[in-house]
XYZ file of C-alpha atoms in Angstrom:
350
model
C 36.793 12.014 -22.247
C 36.968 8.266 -22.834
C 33.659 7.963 -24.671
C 33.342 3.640 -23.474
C 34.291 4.336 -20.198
C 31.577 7.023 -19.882
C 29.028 4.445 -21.590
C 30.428 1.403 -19.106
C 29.436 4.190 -16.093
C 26.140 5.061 -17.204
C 24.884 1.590 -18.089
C 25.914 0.366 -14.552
C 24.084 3.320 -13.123
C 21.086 1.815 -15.005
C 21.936 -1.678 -13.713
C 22.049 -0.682 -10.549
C 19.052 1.634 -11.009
C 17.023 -1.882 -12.355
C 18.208 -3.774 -9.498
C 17.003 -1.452 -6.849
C 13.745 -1.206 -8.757
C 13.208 -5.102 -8.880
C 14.202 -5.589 -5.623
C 11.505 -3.443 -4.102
C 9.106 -4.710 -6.557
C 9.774 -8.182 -5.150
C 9.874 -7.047 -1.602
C 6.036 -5.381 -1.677
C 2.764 -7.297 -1.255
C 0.676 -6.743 -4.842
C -1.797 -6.037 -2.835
C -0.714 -3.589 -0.200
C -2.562 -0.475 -0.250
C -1.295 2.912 1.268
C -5.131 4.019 2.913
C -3.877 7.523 3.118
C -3.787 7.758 -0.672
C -7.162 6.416 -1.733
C -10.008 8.996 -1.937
C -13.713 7.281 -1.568
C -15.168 9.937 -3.245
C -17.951 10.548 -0.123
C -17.350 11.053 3.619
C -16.763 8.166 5.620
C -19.374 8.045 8.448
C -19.826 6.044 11.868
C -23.047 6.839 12.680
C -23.293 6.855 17.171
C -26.842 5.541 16.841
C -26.857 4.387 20.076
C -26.279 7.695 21.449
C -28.966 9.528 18.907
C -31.885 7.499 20.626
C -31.462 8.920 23.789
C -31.656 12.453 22.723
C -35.246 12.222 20.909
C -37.589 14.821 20.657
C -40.307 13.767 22.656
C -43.007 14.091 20.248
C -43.856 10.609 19.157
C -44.356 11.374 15.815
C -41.666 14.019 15.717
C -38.985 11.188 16.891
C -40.422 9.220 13.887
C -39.817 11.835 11.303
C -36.020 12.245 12.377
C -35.462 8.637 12.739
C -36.464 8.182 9.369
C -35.103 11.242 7.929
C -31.714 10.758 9.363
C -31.346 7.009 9.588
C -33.876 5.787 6.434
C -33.468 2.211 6.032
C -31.581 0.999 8.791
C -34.715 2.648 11.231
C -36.440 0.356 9.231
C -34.453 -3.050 10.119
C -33.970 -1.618 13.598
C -37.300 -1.276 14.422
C -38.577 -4.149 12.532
C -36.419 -6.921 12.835
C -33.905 -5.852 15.115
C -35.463 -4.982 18.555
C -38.882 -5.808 16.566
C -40.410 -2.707 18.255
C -43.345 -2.444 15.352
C -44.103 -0.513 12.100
C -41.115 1.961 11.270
C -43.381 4.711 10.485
C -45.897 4.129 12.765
C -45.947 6.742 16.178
C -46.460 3.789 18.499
C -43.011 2.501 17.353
C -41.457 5.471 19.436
C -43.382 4.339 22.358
C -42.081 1.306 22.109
C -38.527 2.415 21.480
C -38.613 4.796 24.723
C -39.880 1.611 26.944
C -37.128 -0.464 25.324
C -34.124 2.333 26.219
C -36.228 2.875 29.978
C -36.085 -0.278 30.974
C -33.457 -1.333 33.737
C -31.530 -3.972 31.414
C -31.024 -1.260 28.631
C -29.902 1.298 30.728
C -27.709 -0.744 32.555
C -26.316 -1.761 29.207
C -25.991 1.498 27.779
C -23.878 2.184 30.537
C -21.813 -0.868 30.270
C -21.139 0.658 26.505
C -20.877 4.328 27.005
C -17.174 3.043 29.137
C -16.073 -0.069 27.198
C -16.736 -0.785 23.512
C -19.136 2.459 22.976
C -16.353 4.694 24.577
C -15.357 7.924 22.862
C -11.457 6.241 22.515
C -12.448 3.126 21.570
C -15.441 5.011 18.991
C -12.538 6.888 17.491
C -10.154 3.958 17.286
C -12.767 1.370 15.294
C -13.779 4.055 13.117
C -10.320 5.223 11.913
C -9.621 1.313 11.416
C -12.562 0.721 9.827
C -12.114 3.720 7.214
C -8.885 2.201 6.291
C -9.924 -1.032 6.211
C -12.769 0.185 3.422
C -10.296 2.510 1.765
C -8.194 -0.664 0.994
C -11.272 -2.210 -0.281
C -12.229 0.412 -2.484
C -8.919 0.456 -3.731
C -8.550 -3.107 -4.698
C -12.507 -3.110 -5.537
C -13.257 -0.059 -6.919
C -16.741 -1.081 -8.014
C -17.843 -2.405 -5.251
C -20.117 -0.088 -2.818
C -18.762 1.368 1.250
C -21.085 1.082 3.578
C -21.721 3.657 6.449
C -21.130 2.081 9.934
C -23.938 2.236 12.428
C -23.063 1.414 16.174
C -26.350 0.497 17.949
C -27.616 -1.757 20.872
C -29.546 -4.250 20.039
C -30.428 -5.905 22.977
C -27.875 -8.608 22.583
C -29.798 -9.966 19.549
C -26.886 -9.053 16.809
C -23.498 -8.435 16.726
C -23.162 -7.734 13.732
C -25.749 -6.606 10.839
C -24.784 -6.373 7.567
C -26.422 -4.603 4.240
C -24.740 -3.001 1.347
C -25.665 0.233 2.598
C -24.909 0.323 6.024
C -22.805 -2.304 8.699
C -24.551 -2.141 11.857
C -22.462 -3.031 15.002
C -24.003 -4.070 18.425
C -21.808 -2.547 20.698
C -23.114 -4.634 23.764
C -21.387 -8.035 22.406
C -17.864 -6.034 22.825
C -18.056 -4.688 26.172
C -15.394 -7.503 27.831
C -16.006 -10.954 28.806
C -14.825 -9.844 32.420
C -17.990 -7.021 32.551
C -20.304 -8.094 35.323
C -23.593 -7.564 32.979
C -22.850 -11.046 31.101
C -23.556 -12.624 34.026
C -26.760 -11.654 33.955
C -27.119 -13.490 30.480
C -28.383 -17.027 29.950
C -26.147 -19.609 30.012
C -27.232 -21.879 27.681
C -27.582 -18.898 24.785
C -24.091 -17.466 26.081
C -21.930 -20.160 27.132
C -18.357 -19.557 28.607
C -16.312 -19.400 25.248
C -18.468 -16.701 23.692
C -18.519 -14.349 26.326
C -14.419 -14.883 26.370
C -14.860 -13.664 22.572
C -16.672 -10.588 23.370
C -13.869 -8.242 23.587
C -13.540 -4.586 22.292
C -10.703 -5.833 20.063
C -12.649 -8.195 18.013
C -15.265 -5.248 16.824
C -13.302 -4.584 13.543
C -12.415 -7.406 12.599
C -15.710 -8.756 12.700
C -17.441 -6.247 11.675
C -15.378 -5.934 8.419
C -15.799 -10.242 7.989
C -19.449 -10.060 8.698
C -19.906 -7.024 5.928
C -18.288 -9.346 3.281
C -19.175 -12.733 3.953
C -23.021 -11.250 3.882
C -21.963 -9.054 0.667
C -19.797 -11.556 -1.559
C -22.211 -14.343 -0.663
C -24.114 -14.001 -4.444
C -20.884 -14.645 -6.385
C -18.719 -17.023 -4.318
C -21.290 -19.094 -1.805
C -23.298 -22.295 -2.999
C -22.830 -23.913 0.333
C -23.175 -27.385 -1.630
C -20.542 -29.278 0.763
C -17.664 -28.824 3.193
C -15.301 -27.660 0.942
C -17.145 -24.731 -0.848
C -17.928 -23.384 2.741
C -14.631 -23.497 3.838
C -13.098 -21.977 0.658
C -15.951 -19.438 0.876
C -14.601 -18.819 4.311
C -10.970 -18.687 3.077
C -11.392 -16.108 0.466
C -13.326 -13.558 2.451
C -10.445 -14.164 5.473
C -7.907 -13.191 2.637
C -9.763 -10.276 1.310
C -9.996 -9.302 4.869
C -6.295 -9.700 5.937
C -5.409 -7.126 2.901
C -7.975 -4.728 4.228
C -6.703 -4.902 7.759
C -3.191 -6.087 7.653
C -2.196 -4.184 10.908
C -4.452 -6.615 12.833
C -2.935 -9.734 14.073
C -4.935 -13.037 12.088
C -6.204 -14.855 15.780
C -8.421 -11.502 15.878
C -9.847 -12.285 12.116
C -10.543 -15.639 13.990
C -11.755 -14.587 17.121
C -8.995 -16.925 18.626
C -6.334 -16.057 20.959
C -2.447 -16.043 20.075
C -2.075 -19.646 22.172
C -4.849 -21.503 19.543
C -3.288 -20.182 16.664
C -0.266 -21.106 17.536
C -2.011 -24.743 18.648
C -3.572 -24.753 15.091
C -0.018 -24.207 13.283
C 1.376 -26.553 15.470
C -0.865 -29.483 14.456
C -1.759 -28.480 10.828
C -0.816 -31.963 9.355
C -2.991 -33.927 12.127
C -5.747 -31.085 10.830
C -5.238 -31.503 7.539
C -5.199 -35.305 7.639
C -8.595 -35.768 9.192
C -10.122 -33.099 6.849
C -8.702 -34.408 3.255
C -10.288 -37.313 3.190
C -12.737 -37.476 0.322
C -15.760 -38.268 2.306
C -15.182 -35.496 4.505
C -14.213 -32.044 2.736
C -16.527 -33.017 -0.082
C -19.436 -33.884 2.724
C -22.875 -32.391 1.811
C -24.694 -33.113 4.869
C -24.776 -29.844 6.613
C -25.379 -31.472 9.683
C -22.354 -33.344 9.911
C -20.049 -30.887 8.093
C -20.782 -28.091 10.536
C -18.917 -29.408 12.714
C -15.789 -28.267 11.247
C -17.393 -24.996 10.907
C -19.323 -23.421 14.104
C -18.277 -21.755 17.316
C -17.700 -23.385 20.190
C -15.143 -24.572 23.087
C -13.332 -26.709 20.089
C -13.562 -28.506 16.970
C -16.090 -31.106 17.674
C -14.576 -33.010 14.081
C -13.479 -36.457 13.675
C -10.058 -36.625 15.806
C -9.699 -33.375 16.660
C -8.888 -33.247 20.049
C -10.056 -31.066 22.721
C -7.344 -28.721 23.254
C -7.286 -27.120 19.554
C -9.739 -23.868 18.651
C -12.827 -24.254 16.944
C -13.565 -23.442 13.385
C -10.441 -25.222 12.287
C -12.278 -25.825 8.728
C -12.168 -22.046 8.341
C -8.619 -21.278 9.382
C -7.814 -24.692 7.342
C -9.908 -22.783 3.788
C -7.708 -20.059 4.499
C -4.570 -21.139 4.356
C -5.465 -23.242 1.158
C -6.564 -19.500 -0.228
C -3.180 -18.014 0.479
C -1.422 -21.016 -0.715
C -3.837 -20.792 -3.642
C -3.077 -17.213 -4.647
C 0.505 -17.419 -4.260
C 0.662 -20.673 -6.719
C -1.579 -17.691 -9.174
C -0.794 -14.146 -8.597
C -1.936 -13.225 -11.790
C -5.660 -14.232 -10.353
C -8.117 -10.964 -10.142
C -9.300 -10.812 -6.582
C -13.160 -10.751 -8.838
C -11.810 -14.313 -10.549
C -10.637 -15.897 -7.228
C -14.242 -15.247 -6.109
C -16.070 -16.490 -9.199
C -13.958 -19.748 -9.237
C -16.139 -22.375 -7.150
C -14.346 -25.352 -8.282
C -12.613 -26.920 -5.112
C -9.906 -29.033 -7.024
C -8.369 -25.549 -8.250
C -7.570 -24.552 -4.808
C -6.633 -28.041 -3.406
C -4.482 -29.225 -5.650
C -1.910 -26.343 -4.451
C -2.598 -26.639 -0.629
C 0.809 -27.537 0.972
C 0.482 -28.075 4.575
């Protein structure tokens, strides 16, 4: 056998070997996980807490003892700063707790869950989205701890509650904005455009934001002006895309597909009023907020009243993404630590 024509057909197999190799290596997100093959080491749990209080035992103090046996600290919060019912241990907290679930607003709310957001489908379908969604995280933050997820009501007081331990979930703020029961609901504490927001679809996504804008808050928040907030924003928006990248980004928003597609659209105009020195480096919380809270729209220097609101966060991150794919060598633990807004401006294209 021609010994260089057997060496010319191996080293094009290993050409062609090195191309296909490179070629998917370019093709995959670094940061794509496979959820399936990440182990948390513990079970995953979605605790139905909002089913567990109606099936007490109805012994005060024996509804105590199993509340705090089986739910510990998040009895505590519940009780004490969530429906602030009284004293976690105390026996007149059950009391309490019993009135609270008796009474014709609860029940009626219960009910509203036990069909919409609190449904056995819909149950199943956050949790297995959620588990992924912390899978991913584990994987790409291995130190960091997984909560358990607790679905409660809490008598439309939060939608979200977030410790390291646990992320609680009120179901109630997901049952539909088309669900007679939000009529029943003040106005001027639950205006039009945040009953439209309180949709089944939105519970993971928010529920995995809320967890890590609470939990990263120590290493990457100063909330000093404008444009730490909105980079603050940004990077728990990207963390949360690669935890959940099946989910459209107008859900991590709590948009619909039109004002996303209104805030690509117009990012220029958006950008334009928000560079400006005197406005992303603002440090009157007051006046910055206004890029920053919910509402009908972005109630922000020219903005006008057909875009979303929030545009400062959507605007943080897409200077985030632009920001870690000027640096992919950046550590998703350095990206946090780095509070220095002319790092992540100075590669914003819009």
């Amino acid at each position: 056998m021609d010994t260089s024509k057997m060496y010319s057909t191996l080293l094009r197999c290993q050409l062609w070997t090195i191309a296909i190799f490179c070629l998917a290596s370019c093709s995959s997100d670094k940061w794509e996980v496979d959820p399936n093959q990440v182990e948390l080491g513990r079970e995953f749990r979605v605790r139905t807490f909002y089913k567990d209080i109606r099936n007490l035992p109805e012994s005060d103090s024996t509804a105590i003892e199993k509340l705090i046996r089986v739910y510990g600290e998040f009895w505590g919060d519940y009780s004490e700063d969530i429906l602030k019912l009284g004293p976690f241990n105390d026996v007149s907290t059950a009391a309490e707790l019993r009135r609270f679930l008796n009474h014709e607003s609860t029940v009626e709310t219960l009910a509203a869950i036990d069909t919409t957001s609190g449904s056995d489908a819909k149950v199943a379908e956050i949790s297995q989205e959620l588990e992924n969604g912390f899978k991913r995280f584990h994987a790409l933050l291995p130190s960091e701890p997984v909560p358990d997820v607790i679905l409660m009501t809490s008598g439309f007081n939060y939608a979200i509650y977030p410790r390291e331990e646990y992320l609680a979930i009120g179901l109630e703020w997901f049952i539909g904005h088309e669900h007679p029961i939000l009529e029943k609901l003040p106005p001027e504490m639950f205006p039009q455009y945040r009953k439209l927001r309180m949709h089944p679809d939105l519970i993971t996504a928010n529920a995995l934001r809320g967890w890590m804008l609470v939990n990263f808050q120590n290493r990457g928040y100063t909330g000093r002006m404008l444009a730490e907030d909105i980079l603050y924003w940004g990077k728990v928006l990207w963390l949360t895309k690669r935890c959940l990248p099946e989910l459209h980004e107008h859900l991590l928003l709590d948009w619909t597909p039109t004002e996303l597609e209104w805030a690509k659209a117009n990012e220029e105009s958006i950008w334009i009023e928000l560079q400006p020195s005197d406005v992303i480096f603002e440090t009157n919380r007051t006046v910055y907020n206004r890029w920053l809270t919910e509402g009908p729209f972005t109630r922000a220097g020219s903005i006008p009243q057909e875009s979303p609101d929030k545009l400062g966060i959507w605007m943080g991150w897409n200077i985030v993404e632009d920001y870690m794919e000027a640096n992919p060598e950046t550590t998703i633990e350095e990206l946090f630590a780095d509070r220095e807004p002319s790092n992540f401006l100075r590669t914003y294209r819009p």
